[in-house]
Tab-separated table of C-alpha atoms in Angstrom:
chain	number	residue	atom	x	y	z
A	1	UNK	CA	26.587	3.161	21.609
A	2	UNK	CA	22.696	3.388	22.194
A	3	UNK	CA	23.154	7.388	23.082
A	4	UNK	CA	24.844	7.900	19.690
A	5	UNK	CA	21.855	6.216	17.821
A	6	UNK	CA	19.665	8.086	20.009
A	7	UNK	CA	21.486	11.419	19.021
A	8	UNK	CA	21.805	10.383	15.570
A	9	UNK	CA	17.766	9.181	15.317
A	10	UNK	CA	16.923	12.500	17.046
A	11	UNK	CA	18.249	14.514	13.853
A	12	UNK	CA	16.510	12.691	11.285
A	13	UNK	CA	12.913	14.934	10.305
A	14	UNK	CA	9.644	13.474	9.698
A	15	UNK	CA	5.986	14.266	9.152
A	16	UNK	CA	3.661	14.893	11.890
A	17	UNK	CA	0.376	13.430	11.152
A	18	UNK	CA	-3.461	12.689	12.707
A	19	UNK	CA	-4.073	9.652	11.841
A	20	UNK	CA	-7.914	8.338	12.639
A	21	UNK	CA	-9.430	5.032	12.672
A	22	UNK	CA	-12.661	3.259	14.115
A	23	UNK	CA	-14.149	0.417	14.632
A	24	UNK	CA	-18.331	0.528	14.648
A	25	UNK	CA	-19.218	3.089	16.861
A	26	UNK	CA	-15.878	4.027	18.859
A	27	UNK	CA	-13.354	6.694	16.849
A	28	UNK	CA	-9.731	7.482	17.817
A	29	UNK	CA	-7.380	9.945	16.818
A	30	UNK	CA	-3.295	9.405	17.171
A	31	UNK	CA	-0.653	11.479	16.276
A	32	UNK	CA	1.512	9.626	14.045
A	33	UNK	CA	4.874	10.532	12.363
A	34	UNK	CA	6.161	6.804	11.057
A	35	UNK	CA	4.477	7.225	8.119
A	36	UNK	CA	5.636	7.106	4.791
A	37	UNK	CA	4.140	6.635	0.632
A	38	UNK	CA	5.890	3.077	-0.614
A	39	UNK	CA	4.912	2.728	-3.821
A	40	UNK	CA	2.561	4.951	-6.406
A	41	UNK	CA	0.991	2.210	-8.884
A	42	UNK	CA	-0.939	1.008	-6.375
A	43	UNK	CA	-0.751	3.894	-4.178
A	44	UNK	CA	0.666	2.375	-0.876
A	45	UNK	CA	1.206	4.374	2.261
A	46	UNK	CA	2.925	2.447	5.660
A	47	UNK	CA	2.036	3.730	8.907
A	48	UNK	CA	3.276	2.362	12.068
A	49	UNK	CA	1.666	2.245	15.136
A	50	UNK	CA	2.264	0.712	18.626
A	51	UNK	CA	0.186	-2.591	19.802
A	52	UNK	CA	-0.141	-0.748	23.228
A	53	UNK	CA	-1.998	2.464	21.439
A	54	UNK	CA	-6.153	2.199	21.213
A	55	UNK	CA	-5.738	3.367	17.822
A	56	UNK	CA	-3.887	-0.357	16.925
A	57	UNK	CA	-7.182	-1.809	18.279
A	58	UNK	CA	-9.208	-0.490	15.854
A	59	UNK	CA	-7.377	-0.555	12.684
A	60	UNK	CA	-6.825	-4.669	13.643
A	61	UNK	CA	-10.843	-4.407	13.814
A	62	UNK	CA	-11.829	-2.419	11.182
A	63	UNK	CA	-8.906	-3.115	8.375
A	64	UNK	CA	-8.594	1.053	7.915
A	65	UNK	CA	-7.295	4.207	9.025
A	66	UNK	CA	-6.946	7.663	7.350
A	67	UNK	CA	-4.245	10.069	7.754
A	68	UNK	CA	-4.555	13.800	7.826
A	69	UNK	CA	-2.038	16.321	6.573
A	70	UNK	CA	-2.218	19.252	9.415
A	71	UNK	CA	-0.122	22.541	8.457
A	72	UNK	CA	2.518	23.651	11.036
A	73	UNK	CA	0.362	26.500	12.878
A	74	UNK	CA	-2.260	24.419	13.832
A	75	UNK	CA	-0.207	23.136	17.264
A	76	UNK	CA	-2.702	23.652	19.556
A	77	UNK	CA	-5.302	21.373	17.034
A	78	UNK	CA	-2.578	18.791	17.054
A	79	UNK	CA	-1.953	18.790	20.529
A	80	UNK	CA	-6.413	17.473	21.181
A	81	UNK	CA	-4.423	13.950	19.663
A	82	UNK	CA	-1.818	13.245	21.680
A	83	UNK	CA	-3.706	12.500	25.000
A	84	UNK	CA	-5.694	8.817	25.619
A	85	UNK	CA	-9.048	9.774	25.678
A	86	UNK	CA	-10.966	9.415	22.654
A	87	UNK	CA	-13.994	11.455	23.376
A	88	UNK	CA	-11.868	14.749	24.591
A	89	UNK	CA	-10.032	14.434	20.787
A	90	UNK	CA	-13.312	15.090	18.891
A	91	UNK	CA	-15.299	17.238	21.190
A	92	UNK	CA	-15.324	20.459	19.252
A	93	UNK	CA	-13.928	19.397	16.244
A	94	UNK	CA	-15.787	18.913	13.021
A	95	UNK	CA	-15.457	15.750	11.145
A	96	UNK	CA	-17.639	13.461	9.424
A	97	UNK	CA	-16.985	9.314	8.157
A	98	UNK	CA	-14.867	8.955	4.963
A	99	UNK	CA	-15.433	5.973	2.329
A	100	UNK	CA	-14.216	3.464	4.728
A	101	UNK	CA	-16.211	4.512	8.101
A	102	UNK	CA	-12.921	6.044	9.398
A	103	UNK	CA	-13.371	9.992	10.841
A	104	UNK	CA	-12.256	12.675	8.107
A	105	UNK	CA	-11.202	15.837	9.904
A	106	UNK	CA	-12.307	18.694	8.222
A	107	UNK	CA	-9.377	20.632	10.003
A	108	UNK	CA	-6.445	19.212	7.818
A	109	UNK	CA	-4.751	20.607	4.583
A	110	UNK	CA	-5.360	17.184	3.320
A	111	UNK	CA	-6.105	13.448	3.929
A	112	UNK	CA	-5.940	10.074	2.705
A	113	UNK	CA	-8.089	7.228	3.465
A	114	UNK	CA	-6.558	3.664	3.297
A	115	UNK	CA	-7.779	-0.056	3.086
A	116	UNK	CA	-5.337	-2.203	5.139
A	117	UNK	CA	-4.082	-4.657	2.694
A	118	UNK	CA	-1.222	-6.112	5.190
A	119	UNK	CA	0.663	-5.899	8.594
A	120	UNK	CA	4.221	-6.615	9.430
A	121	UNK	CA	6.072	-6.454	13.048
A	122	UNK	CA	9.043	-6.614	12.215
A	123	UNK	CA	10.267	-5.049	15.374
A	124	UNK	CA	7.724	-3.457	18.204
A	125	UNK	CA	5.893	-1.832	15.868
A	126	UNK	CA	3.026	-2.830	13.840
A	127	UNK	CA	3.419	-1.562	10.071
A	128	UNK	CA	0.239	-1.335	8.575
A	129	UNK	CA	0.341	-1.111	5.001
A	130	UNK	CA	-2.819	0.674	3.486
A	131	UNK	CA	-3.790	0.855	-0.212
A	132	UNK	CA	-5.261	4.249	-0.545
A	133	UNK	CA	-9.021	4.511	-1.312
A	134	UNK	CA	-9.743	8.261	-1.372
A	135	UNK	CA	-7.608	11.673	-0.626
A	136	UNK	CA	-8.541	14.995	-1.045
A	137	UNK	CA	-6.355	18.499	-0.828
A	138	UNK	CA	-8.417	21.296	1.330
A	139	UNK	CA	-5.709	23.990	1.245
A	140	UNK	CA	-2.206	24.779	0.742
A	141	UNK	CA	0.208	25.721	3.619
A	142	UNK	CA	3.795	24.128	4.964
A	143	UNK	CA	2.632	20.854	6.826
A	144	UNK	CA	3.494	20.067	9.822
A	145	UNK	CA	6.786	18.019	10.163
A	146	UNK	CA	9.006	16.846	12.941
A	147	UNK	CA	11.411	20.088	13.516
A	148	UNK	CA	8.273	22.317	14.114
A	149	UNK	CA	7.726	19.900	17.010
A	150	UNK	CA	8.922	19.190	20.857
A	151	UNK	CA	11.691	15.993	19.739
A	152	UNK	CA	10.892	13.330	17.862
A	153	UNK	CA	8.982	10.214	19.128
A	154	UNK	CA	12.068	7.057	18.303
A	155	UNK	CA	9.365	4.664	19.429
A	156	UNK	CA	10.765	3.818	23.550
A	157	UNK	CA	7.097	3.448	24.376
């Protein structure tokens, strides 16, 4: 049975995203593909994120994150977020604080900066529900999205 789900969750496509979050002085950068919009009046995007990743840290701390919307050719600038070392992520890439204090890429099509306004764990994932406080569209492009990427992540870590 669990190979079948496995097989079955493997097909289903997502988004590929940076999300970025701080807390005082320390930044992080994740990538992050749970995401999703939930509602438009408020706007209300979900993100989910492990307890075990840094990132979880400092959206707990700092009641924010932002998420960035990176266009499918841009592998090798997606590929800075997926190791554990903060400081190695933002070396060489340009990015400034957004309304909240959270890090605002300036290599993204587009981003969106939320406000936590609740968590659930409903399994072992933390869904943090964020009420978005600014956005802004740099470019146009195909963003990046599950299929342009090596498997998708069905949350065993």
């Amino acid at each position: 049975m669990q190979e079948d789900w496995i097989k079955t969750l493997g097909k289903m496509t997502y988004g590929i995203y940076v999300l970025t979050s701080y807390h005082k002085e320390a930044v992080n950068g994740m990538i992050a593909s749970w995401v999703s919009q939930i509602s438009y009046d408020p706007l209300l995007i979900m993100a989910a994120v492990h307890p075990n990743r840094y990132s979880h840290q400092l959206i707990e701390k700092s009641g924010c994150f932002a998420l960035h919307v990176i266009d499918r050719q841009q592998m090798e600038f997606l590929a800075r977020f997926k190791g554990p070392d903060p400081k190695s992520k933002f070396s060489s890439v340009q990015w400034a604080r957004g309304k909240t204090g959270c890090p605002i890429l300036s290599e993204c099509m587009a981003y969106l900066e939320c406000n936590v306004i609740a968590r659930y764990t409903p399994g072992n994932h933390t869904l943090f529900l964020g009420e978005v406080v600014g956005a802004q569209s740099f470019s146009d492009g195909t963003p990046f999205a599950s299929l342009d990427y090596k498997g998708v992540y069905l949350g065993e870590k």
